Coordinates of N, CA and C in Angstrom, one line a residue:
Chain A
D183 N 0.7 -1.6 0.3 CA -0.2 -0.1 0.0 C 0.8 1.4 0.5
I184 N 0.1 2.4 -0.9 CA 0.6 3.4 -0.4 C 0.6 4.2 0.9
Q185 N 1.6 4.4 1.3 CA 1.3 5.6 2.3 C 1.6 7.4 2.2
M186 N 1.2 8.3 2.4 CA 1.2 10.1 1.9 C 2.0 10.4 3.5
T187 N 2.7 11.1 3.6 CA 3.1 11.9 4.9 C 3.3 13.5 4.5
Q188 N 2.4 13.7 5.6 CA 2.3 15.0 5.1 C 3.9 15.9 5.7
S189 N 4.0 17.0 5.7 CA 4.9 17.5 6.8 C 4.9 19.2 6.8
P190 N 4.7 19.8 7.5 CA 4.9 19.9 8.9 C 3.3 19.6 9.0
S191 N 3.3 18.6 10.4 CA 1.7 18.4 11.1 C 0.3 19.7 11.1
T192 N 1.9 21.2 11.6 CA 0.8 22.5 12.1 C 1.7 23.3 11.7
L193 N 1.1 24.3 10.9 CA 2.2 25.5 11.0 C 1.5 26.6 10.8
S194 N 2.2 27.6 12.0 CA 1.5 29.1 12.5 C 2.5 29.7 12.0
A195 N 1.0 31.0 11.2 CA 1.9 32.3 10.1 C 0.8 32.9 10.0
S196 N 1.5 33.6 9.8 CA 0.6 35.4 9.6 C 0.4 35.9 8.9
V197 N -1.0 36.4 7.8 CA -1.8 37.1 6.6 C -0.7 37.6 6.2
G198 N -0.5 37.2 4.3 CA 0.0 38.6 4.1 C 2.0 36.7 4.0
D199 N 2.4 35.7 5.1 CA 3.4 34.9 4.2 C 3.1 34.0 4.1
R200 N 5.2 33.8 3.4 CA 4.2 32.6 1.5 C 4.4 31.0 2.4
V201 N 3.3 30.0 3.0 CA 3.6 29.0 3.4 C 3.1 27.3 2.0
T202 N 3.8 26.3 2.7 CA 4.5 25.1 1.6 C 3.9 24.2 2.5
I203 N 3.9 23.5 2.4 CA 3.3 21.9 2.5 C 3.7 20.9 2.4
T204 N 4.1 20.6 2.9 CA 4.9 19.2 1.6 C 4.1 17.6 2.3
C205 N 4.1 16.7 0.2 CA 3.6 15.5 0.9 C 4.3 14.6 -0.1
R206 N 5.2 13.6 0.5 CA 5.8 12.2 0.4 C 5.0 11.1 0.2
A207 N 4.5 10.2 -1.0 CA 5.1 9.1 -1.5 C 5.8 8.6 -0.9
S208 N 5.5 6.8 -0.5 CA 6.4 6.1 -0.4 C 6.8 5.3 -1.7
Q209 N 5.9 5.1 -3.0 CA 6.6 5.2 -3.8 C 5.9 6.4 -4.4
S210 N 7.3 6.2 -6.0 CA 6.1 7.1 -7.3 C 4.3 7.2 -7.1
I211 N 3.9 8.2 -7.5 CA 2.9 7.6 -7.5 C 2.1 9.1 -9.0
S212 N 3.7 9.2 -9.9 CA 3.2 10.0 -10.7 C 2.4 11.8 -10.9
S213 N 1.7 12.2 -11.7 CA 1.0 12.9 -10.9 C -0.3 12.9 -9.6
W214 N -0.4 11.5 -9.9 CA -2.1 11.1 -9.4 C -2.0 12.6 -7.5
L215 N -2.0 13.0 -7.3 CA -2.0 13.8 -6.8 C -3.5 15.0 -6.6
A216 N -4.0 14.9 -5.3 CA -5.0 16.0 -5.1 C -5.0 16.7 -3.7
W217 N -4.8 17.9 -3.7 CA -5.2 18.2 -2.0 C -6.2 19.1 -1.9
Y218 N -7.6 19.4 -0.6 CA -7.5 18.9 0.2 C -7.4 20.4 1.2
Q219 N -8.2 20.9 1.1 CA -9.2 22.3 2.4 C -10.0 21.6 3.4
Q220 N -9.7 21.7 4.6 CA -11.3 20.8 5.0 C -10.8 21.9 6.5
K221 N -12.2 22.9 6.7 CA -12.4 23.5 7.7 C -13.6 22.7 9.1
P222 N -13.6 23.3 10.5 CA -14.3 22.6 11.4 C -15.6 22.6 11.5
G223 N -15.5 21.6 11.3 CA -17.0 21.0 11.1 C -17.2 20.8 9.2
K224 N -17.0 20.9 8.5 CA -17.0 20.9 6.6 C -16.6 20.0 6.4
A225 N -17.5 19.1 5.2 CA -16.9 18.3 4.5 C -15.5 19.4 3.8
P226 N -14.8 18.2 3.4 CA -13.5 19.2 2.7 C -12.9 19.1 0.7
K227 N -12.4 20.3 0.7 CA -12.4 20.9 -0.6 C -11.9 20.5 -1.4
L228 N -12.4 20.0 -2.8 CA -10.8 20.5 -3.8 C -10.6 21.7 -4.2
L229 N -9.3 21.5 -4.0 CA -8.5 22.3 -4.6 C -7.2 22.3 -5.3
I230 N -6.7 21.4 -5.4 CA -5.6 21.5 -6.5 C -6.1 19.3 -7.1
Q231 N -6.3 19.3 -8.4 CA -5.4 18.0 -9.4 C -4.7 17.4 -9.8
K232 N -4.5 16.4 -10.3 CA -3.0 16.2 -11.0 C -1.7 16.8 -11.1
A233 N -1.6 17.0 -9.6 CA -1.1 18.2 -8.7 C -0.3 19.1 -8.7
S234 N -0.8 19.6 -9.3 CA -0.9 21.7 -10.3 C -2.1 21.9 -10.8
I235 N -2.6 21.2 -11.3 CA -4.3 21.8 -11.5 C -5.3 22.3 -10.5
L236 N -5.8 23.7 -11.0 CA -6.0 24.2 -10.0 C -7.0 24.7 -9.9
E237 N -8.6 24.2 -9.1 CA -9.3 23.2 -10.1 C -10.4 25.2 -9.8
G238 N -11.4 25.7 -10.5 CA -12.1 26.9 -10.7 C -13.1 26.8 -9.9
G239 N -11.9 28.3 -9.3 CA -13.0 29.0 -8.2 C -12.0 29.0 -7.4
V240 N -10.7 27.7 -7.9 CA -9.4 28.5 -6.4 C -9.0 29.5 -6.0
P241 N -8.4 30.2 -5.2 CA -7.9 31.5 -5.8 C -6.3 31.2 -6.1
S242 N -5.7 32.2 -7.3 CA -5.2 32.0 -7.4 C -4.3 31.3 -6.8
R243 N -3.3 31.8 -5.3 CA -2.7 32.4 -4.6 C -2.1 31.0 -4.0
F244 N -3.0 29.7 -4.3 CA -2.8 28.2 -4.0 C -2.4 28.2 -5.3
S245 N -1.0 27.0 -5.3 CA -1.0 26.6 -6.7 C 0.4 25.0 -6.1
G246 N 0.7 24.6 -6.6 CA 1.0 22.7 -6.3 C 1.5 22.4 -7.1
S247 N 3.3 21.2 -7.0 CA 4.2 20.8 -7.9 C 4.2 19.5 -6.6
G248 N 5.6 19.3 -7.8 CA 6.2 17.8 -7.6 C 5.3 17.0 -8.9
S249 N 5.9 15.5 -9.0 CA 6.0 15.0 -9.7 C 6.6 13.5 -8.8
G250 N 6.0 12.1 -9.1 CA 6.9 11.1 -8.3 C 6.7 11.1 -6.7
T251 N 7.3 11.3 -6.2 CA 7.2 11.0 -4.3 C 7.0 11.8 -4.0
E252 N 7.8 13.6 -4.7 CA 7.7 14.4 -3.7 C 6.3 15.5 -4.2
F253 N 5.5 16.3 -2.7 CA 5.3 17.8 -4.0 C 4.2 18.7 -3.2
S254 N 4.7 19.8 -3.3 CA 3.9 20.6 -2.0 C 3.1 21.1 -2.7
L255 N 2.0 21.9 -1.5 CA 1.1 23.4 -1.4 C 1.7 23.9 -1.5
T256 N 1.6 25.7 -1.8 CA 1.6 25.9 -1.8 C 1.1 27.9 -1.8
I257 N 0.8 28.5 -0.6 CA 0.0 29.1 -0.2 C 0.3 30.9 -1.0
S258 N 0.6 31.5 -2.1 CA 1.6 32.9 -2.2 C 1.5 34.1 -0.6
S259 N 0.6 33.6 -0.8 CA 0.5 34.9 0.7 C -1.3 34.5 1.3
L260 N -0.7 34.6 2.4 CA -2.3 33.6 3.3 C -2.7 35.1 3.7
Q261 N -4.1 34.4 3.7 CA -5.2 35.5 3.8 C -5.8 34.5 4.7
P262 N -6.7 35.2 5.1 CA -7.4 35.3 6.7 C -8.4 34.2 6.0
D263 N -9.0 33.4 5.3 CA -9.5 32.5 5.1 C -8.9 31.4 4.4
D264 N -7.4 30.7 4.7 CA -7.0 30.3 4.0 C -6.6 29.4 5.2
F265 N -6.8 29.5 6.4 CA -6.5 28.9 8.0 C -7.4 28.1 7.8
A266 N -7.0 27.2 8.2 CA -6.9 25.5 8.2 C -6.9 24.3 8.3
T267 N -7.9 23.3 7.9 CA -5.6 21.8 7.6 C -6.0 21.6 6.1
Y268 N -5.3 21.1 5.8 CA -5.2 21.1 4.4 C -4.5 19.2 4.1
Y269 N -4.9 18.3 3.7 CA -4.7 17.0 3.0 C -4.1 17.0 1.4
C270 N -3.5 15.6 1.3 CA -3.0 15.0 0.8 C -3.7 14.0 -0.2
Q271 N -3.9 14.2 -1.4 CA -4.6 12.4 -1.3 C -4.2 11.6 -2.4
H272 N -2.9 10.3 -1.7 CA -3.2 9.8 -3.5 C -5.0 9.7 -4.7
Y273 N -4.0 9.7 -5.6 CA -6.0 8.9 -6.3 C -5.1 7.8 -7.3
N274 N -5.7 7.0 -7.4 CA -5.6 5.8 -8.6 C -6.6 5.1 -9.1
S275 N -6.9 4.5 -9.0 CA -7.9 3.2 -10.5 C -8.3 2.7 -9.8
Y276 N -7.7 2.3 -8.5 CA -8.0 0.9 -7.2 C -8.5 1.8 -6.0
S277 N -7.9 3.4 -5.3 CA -7.6 3.0 -3.8 C -7.1 4.7 -3.2
A278 N -7.6 4.6 -2.4 CA -6.7 6.2 -2.9 C -6.4 6.4 -1.1
T279 N -5.2 7.2 -0.4 CA -4.6 7.3 0.5 C -4.7 8.7 0.7
F280 N -4.9 9.3 2.0 CA -4.6 11.0 3.0 C -3.3 10.4 3.4
G281 N -3.7 12.0 3.2 CA -1.9 12.8 4.0 C -2.5 12.8 5.7
Q282 N -1.9 12.9 7.0 CA -2.4 13.4 7.7 C -2.8 13.9 8.4
G283 N -2.7 15.2 7.6 CA -2.9 16.2 7.4 C -2.7 17.5 7.9
T284 N -1.9 18.7 7.2 CA -1.2 19.7 7.8 C -2.3 21.1 8.3
K285 N -2.6 21.3 9.4 CA -2.7 22.8 10.3 C -2.3 23.6 10.1
V286 N -3.1 24.6 9.2 CA -2.4 25.6 9.5 C -3.3 26.9 9.9
E287 N -2.2 27.2 11.2 CA -3.2 27.9 12.2 C -1.9 29.6 12.6
V288 N -3.0 30.5 13.0 CA -3.1 32.0 13.0 C -1.2 31.8 14.6
K289 N -0.4 32.1 13.9 CA 0.7 33.1 14.7 C 0.6 33.9 15.8
Chain B
Q298 N -26.5 21.4 -10.0 CA -25.5 21.0 -9.7 C -25.7 19.4 -8.3
V299 N -24.9 18.2 -7.9 CA -25.2 17.4 -7.5 C -25.1 18.3 -5.4
Q300 N -25.7 17.6 -5.1 CA -26.6 17.4 -3.7 C -26.2 15.9 -2.8
L301 N -25.3 15.5 -2.0 CA -25.6 14.3 -1.9 C -26.0 14.3 -0.6
Q302 N -27.2 13.5 0.1 CA -27.3 13.6 1.2 C -27.5 11.5 1.7
Q303 N -26.8 11.6 3.2 CA -26.6 11.3 3.8 C -27.8 10.6 4.9
W304 N -27.9 9.2 5.9 CA -28.0 9.4 6.8 C -27.6 7.3 6.8
G305 N -28.4 7.3 8.0 CA -28.0 6.0 8.9 C -27.7 6.4 10.9
A306 N -28.1 5.4 11.6 CA -28.1 5.0 13.0 C -27.0 6.0 13.3
G307 N -26.6 7.0 14.3 CA -25.9 7.4 14.9 C -24.7 7.2 16.7
L308 N -25.8 5.9 16.8 CA -25.3 5.4 17.4 C -25.4 4.1 17.6
L309 N -23.6 3.2 17.9 CA -24.0 1.8 18.5 C -23.5 1.3 19.3
K310 N -23.6 0.1 19.1 CA -22.6 -0.6 20.8 C -22.2 -1.6 19.9
P311 N -20.8 -1.9 20.9 CA -19.1 -1.9 20.0 C -20.1 -3.9 20.1
S312 N -19.5 -4.6 18.7 CA -19.9 -5.5 17.3 C -21.3 -5.2 16.7
E313 N -22.3 -4.2 16.8 CA -23.0 -3.8 15.8 C -22.4 -3.4 14.5
T314 N -23.8 -3.7 13.3 CA -23.0 -3.0 11.9 C -23.3 -1.9 12.2
L315 N -22.9 -0.5 11.6 CA -22.8 0.0 11.4 C -23.4 0.2 9.4
S316 N -24.5 1.0 9.3 CA -25.3 0.9 8.4 C -25.2 2.9 7.3
L317 N -24.8 3.2 6.8 CA -25.3 4.5 6.5 C -25.5 4.3 4.8
T318 N -26.5 4.8 4.6 CA -27.0 4.7 3.2 C -26.2 6.3 2.2
C319 N -26.1 7.1 1.4 CA -26.5 8.0 0.2 C -26.5 8.2 -1.3
A320 N -28.3 9.0 -0.8 CA -28.6 9.6 -2.0 C -28.6 10.7 -3.0
V321 N -27.5 10.5 -3.9 CA -27.7 11.4 -4.5 C -28.9 12.6 -5.7
Y322 N -28.8 14.0 -5.3 CA -29.2 14.8 -6.9 C -28.4 15.6 -6.5
G323 N -29.5 15.8 -7.9 CA -28.9 16.7 -8.7 C -28.4 16.6 -10.4
G324 N -28.3 15.6 -10.0 CA -27.2 14.5 -11.3 C -26.9 13.2 -11.5
P325 N -26.7 13.4 -12.5 CA -26.5 11.6 -12.4 C -26.1 10.2 -11.5
F326 N -26.5 9.1 -11.7 CA -25.3 7.9 -10.2 C -24.3 7.1 -11.5
S327 N -25.1 7.2 -12.7 CA -23.8 6.0 -13.5 C -22.4 6.4 -13.6
G328 N -21.7 6.9 -14.5 CA -20.6 7.2 -14.8 C -19.7 8.1 -14.0
Y329 N -20.2 7.7 -12.5 CA -19.5 8.6 -11.2 C -19.1 7.2 -10.5
Y330 N -17.8 7.8 -9.7 CA -17.5 6.1 -8.8 C -17.9 7.2 -6.8
W331 N -18.6 6.6 -6.3 CA -19.2 6.9 -5.2 C -18.4 6.3 -4.1
S332 N -18.1 7.2 -3.2 CA -16.6 6.5 -2.5 C -17.7 7.5 -1.0
W333 N -17.0 6.7 0.2 CA -16.6 6.7 1.8 C -15.9 6.5 2.5
I334 N -15.8 7.7 3.1 CA -14.5 8.7 4.0 C -14.8 8.4 5.4
R335 N -14.1 8.6 5.7 CA -14.6 8.9 7.7 C -13.9 9.2 8.9
Q336 N -13.2 10.1 9.5 CA -12.6 11.4 9.7 C -13.5 10.5 11.8
P337 N -11.9 10.5 12.1 CA -12.4 10.3 13.4 C -12.4 11.3 14.2
P338 N -12.6 12.1 15.8 CA -13.0 13.1 16.1 C -11.9 13.7 16.3
G339 N -11.2 15.0 15.4 CA -9.9 16.0 16.0 C -9.0 15.0 15.1
K340 N -8.8 13.9 14.1 CA -8.6 13.1 13.3 C -8.1 13.5 12.4
G341 N -7.5 12.9 11.5 CA -7.2 13.1 9.2 C -8.0 12.4 8.6
L342 N -8.2 12.6 7.3 CA -9.3 11.5 7.7 C -8.9 10.0 6.3
E343 N -10.0 9.3 6.9 CA -9.2 8.0 6.4 C -10.3 7.6 5.0
W344 N -9.3 7.0 4.4 CA -10.5 6.0 3.2 C -11.1 4.8 3.3
I345 N -12.7 4.5 3.3 CA -12.9 3.1 3.2 C -12.9 2.5 2.4
G346 N -13.8 3.9 1.1 CA -13.8 1.7 -0.2 C -14.6 3.0 -1.3
E347 N -14.8 2.1 -2.1 CA -16.4 2.3 -2.8 C -16.8 1.5 -3.9
I348 N -18.1 2.3 -5.3 CA -18.3 1.5 -5.8 C -17.5 2.1 -6.8
N349 N -17.3 1.8 -7.8 CA -16.8 2.4 -9.4 C -17.9 2.3 -10.0
H350 N -17.5 2.5 -11.6 CA -18.5 3.2 -13.3 C -19.4 1.8 -13.1
S351 N -18.4 1.0 -12.7 CA -18.7 -0.6 -13.0 C -19.1 -1.8 -12.7
G352 N -19.7 -1.2 -11.5 CA -20.2 -1.3 -10.1 C -19.3 -2.6 -9.0
G353 N -18.4 -2.4 -9.7 CA -17.6 -3.4 -9.1 C -16.4 -2.2 -7.5
S354 N -15.4 -2.8 -6.7 CA -15.9 -1.8 -6.0 C -14.6 -2.7 -4.9
N355 N -14.5 -1.6 -4.2 CA -12.2 -1.0 -3.9 C -12.8 -0.8 -2.1
H356 N -11.4 -1.6 -1.9 CA -11.8 -1.3 -0.1 C -10.9 -0.8 0.3
N357 N -9.6 -0.4 1.8 CA -9.0 0.2 1.9 C -8.5 -1.0 2.6
P358 N -7.4 -1.9 2.2 CA -7.2 -3.0 3.0 C -7.5 -3.2 4.8
S359 N -7.3 -2.1 5.2 CA -7.2 -2.2 6.8 C -9.1 -2.4 7.2
L360 N -9.7 -2.4 6.6 CA -11.1 -2.7 6.0 C -12.2 -3.4 6.2
E361 N -11.1 -3.5 4.7 CA -12.1 -4.7 4.2 C -12.8 -6.3 4.6
S362 N -12.2 -6.7 5.6 CA -13.4 -8.2 6.0 C -14.1 -7.4 6.5
R363 N -14.7 -6.0 6.6 CA -15.7 -5.6 7.6 C -16.7 -5.4 6.8
V364 N -16.3 -4.7 5.4 CA -16.9 -3.2 4.9 C -17.5 -4.0 3.6
T365 N -19.4 -4.2 3.8 CA -19.2 -3.8 1.7 C -20.0 -2.9 1.5
I366 N -20.0 -1.9 0.2 CA -20.4 -1.2 -0.2 C -21.2 -1.0 -1.9
S367 N -22.1 -0.9 -2.1 CA -22.8 -1.7 -2.7 C -23.7 -0.2 -3.3
G368 N -24.9 -0.5 -4.6 CA -25.1 0.3 -5.2 C -25.8 -0.2 -5.0
D369 N -27.4 1.0 -5.4 CA -28.4 1.1 -6.5 C -29.0 1.9 -7.2
T370 N -28.5 1.7 -8.7 CA -28.9 2.4 -9.7 C -30.1 2.9 -9.9
S371 N -30.8 2.5 -9.6 CA -32.3 3.3 -9.5 C -33.5 4.0 -9.1
K372 N -32.2 3.5 -7.5 CA -32.8 5.0 -6.7 C -31.4 5.5 -7.0
K373 N -30.9 5.8 -7.0 CA -29.8 6.3 -7.8 C -29.2 7.0 -5.8
Q374 N -28.8 5.6 -5.1 CA -28.2 5.5 -3.6 C -26.7 4.3 -3.7
F375 N -26.3 4.5 -2.9 CA -25.4 3.7 -2.1 C -25.2 3.9 -0.8
S376 N -24.2 2.2 -0.3 CA -24.2 2.3 1.3 C -23.3 1.4 0.9
L377 N -22.4 1.7 2.8 CA -22.0 1.8 3.6 C -22.7 0.3 5.2
K378 N -21.3 -0.9 4.7 CA -22.2 -1.2 5.7 C -20.3 -1.0 6.6
L379 N -20.7 -1.0 7.5 CA -19.6 -1.9 8.4 C -19.4 -2.8 9.8
T380 N -19.1 -3.4 9.6 CA -19.0 -5.0 11.0 C -19.2 -5.0 11.9
S381 N -19.5 -5.7 13.2 CA -18.3 -5.6 14.2 C -17.8 -4.4 14.7
V382 N -18.7 -3.2 15.1 CA -18.3 -2.4 14.8 C -17.2 -2.4 16.8
T383 N -16.1 -1.1 17.1 CA -15.7 -0.7 18.4 C -15.7 0.7 18.4
A384 N -15.7 1.0 19.4 CA -15.0 2.7 19.7 C -13.9 3.2 18.7
A385 N -13.0 2.2 17.9 CA -12.4 2.7 16.7 C -12.4 3.3 15.9
D386 N -13.8 3.2 15.8 CA -15.2 3.2 14.5 C -15.4 4.1 15.0
T387 N -15.8 5.0 15.8 CA -16.1 6.0 16.0 C -15.9 7.6 15.4
A388 N -16.4 7.7 14.6 CA -16.7 8.7 13.6 C -17.3 9.6 12.5
V389 N -17.4 10.7 12.1 CA -17.6 11.1 11.1 C -17.6 11.1 9.9
Y390 N -18.6 10.3 9.1 CA -18.3 9.0 8.2 C -19.5 9.9 6.7
Y391 N -18.1 10.2 6.1 CA -19.0 11.3 4.6 C -18.6 10.2 3.2
C392 N -20.5 10.5 2.5 CA -20.3 9.7 1.2 C -19.7 10.9 0.8
A393 N -19.2 10.7 -0.2 CA -18.6 10.5 -1.9 C -18.5 10.7 -3.3
R394 N -18.5 11.9 -3.4 CA -18.5 11.5 -5.7 C -16.9 11.9 -6.3
G395 N -16.5 10.7 -7.4 CA -15.6 11.2 -7.5 C -16.1 11.2 -9.7
T396 N -15.7 11.8 -10.6 CA -15.4 11.5 -12.1 C -14.9 11.4 -12.8
Y397 N -14.3 10.2 -13.3 CA -14.1 9.7 -15.1 C -14.0 10.9 -16.2
Y398 N -13.4 10.1 -16.5 CA -12.6 11.5 -18.1 C -12.0 10.8 -18.6
Y399 N -11.8 10.8 -19.9 CA -10.9 9.6 -20.8 C -10.1 10.5 -21.4
D400 N -9.0 10.0 -21.9 CA -7.6 11.4 -22.3 C -7.7 11.0 -23.6
R401 N -6.3 12.1 -24.1 CA -6.2 11.4 -24.9 C -5.9 10.7 -26.5
S402 N -6.0 9.5 -25.3 CA -5.5 8.1 -25.9 C -6.3 7.3 -25.9
G403 N -8.0 7.7 -25.0 CA -8.8 6.8 -25.1 C -8.7 6.7 -23.9
S404 N -7.9 6.6 -23.1 CA -7.9 5.6 -21.6 C -9.1 6.3 -20.4
L405 N -9.7 5.0 -19.7 CA -10.4 5.9 -19.2 C -9.7 6.4 -17.7
L406 N -9.8 6.8 -17.1 CA -8.5 8.1 -15.8 C -10.3 8.7 -14.2
R407 N -9.6 8.7 -13.3 CA -10.0 9.2 -12.7 C -10.4 10.9 -12.1
S408 N -10.9 11.8 -11.9 CA -10.6 13.1 -11.4 C -10.3 12.7 -9.5
P409 N -9.4 12.8 -9.1 CA -10.6 13.3 -7.5 C -12.2 13.6 -6.9
I410 N -12.2 13.2 -5.6 CA -13.2 13.5 -4.7 C -14.0 14.7 -5.9
D411 N -14.4 14.7 -5.6 CA -15.1 16.4 -5.7 C -16.7 17.3 -4.9
S412 N -17.5 16.1 -4.9 CA -18.7 16.0 -4.0 C -18.5 15.3 -2.9
W413 N -19.5 15.8 -1.8 CA -19.0 15.4 -0.5 C -20.5 15.3 0.3
G414 N -21.0 14.9 0.8 CA -21.9 14.2 1.4 C -22.1 15.7 3.0
Q415 N -23.0 15.6 3.7 CA -22.9 16.7 4.7 C -22.2 16.2 6.3
G416 N -21.4 14.4 6.0 CA -21.5 14.1 6.5 C -22.5 13.1 8.1
T417 N -22.2 12.0 8.9 CA -22.7 11.7 10.0 C -22.2 11.4 11.1
L418 N -22.0 12.1 12.2 CA -21.5 11.0 13.0 C -21.9 9.4 13.7
V419 N -21.3 8.7 14.2 CA -21.2 8.0 14.3 C -20.4 8.0 15.8
T420 N -21.3 7.4 16.6 CA -20.4 6.9 17.6 C -21.0 5.0 18.2
V421 N -19.9 4.5 18.7 CA -19.5 3.6 18.9 C -19.7 3.3 20.4
S422 N -20.1 3.3 21.6 CA -20.4 3.5 22.6 C -21.5 2.0 23.5
S423 N -20.7 1.5 24.2 CA -21.6 0.8 25.5 C -22.6 1.1 26.1

């Protein structure tokens, strides 16, 4: 089974900061990686698919990169609405695995 | 805009069977894959399994022996059954939808989950 490991688990930042979250796969997953944002009490929201394709309506301050085993989600200028928990997810034709999550909190 | 409405028992005793159903409104049932994901209180997301466009199912290996996921195309519903529950199965359970697409070579590929139900808190306690 493919394991997904995110770092850091918690990230303290201020509005306007550039933040980067990393996700590592235990084996190559090509670009089959998605990023979700989840706020307390809500279902996750899809931000990025195929490692770098931004979903419609998602602000351009979000970007994704990587392939193989190393991926990252970057928020270029953190906004108040961005304080949330972020998950990476590997998806393929027969399974899906989430990373353990990264909570972005107010510094 | 598709909406997923889920329901099921919210309080179970250990060893009982968890049973949840999700109905699809505002969109077709065929041509998508339908998943169940759970989230223990204060913890991360765990993929439970899914039924795919051809009616087959895939499951998380860690839960496979206890999980059944089925679908009813005529009712536009799909269901989750998880047997022999314990306190470790206490979680918010989400139903969700993912989309297929064809690439330029004609291969059927998947997009990640893009629609979610409202979530159901299931508590297992004696």
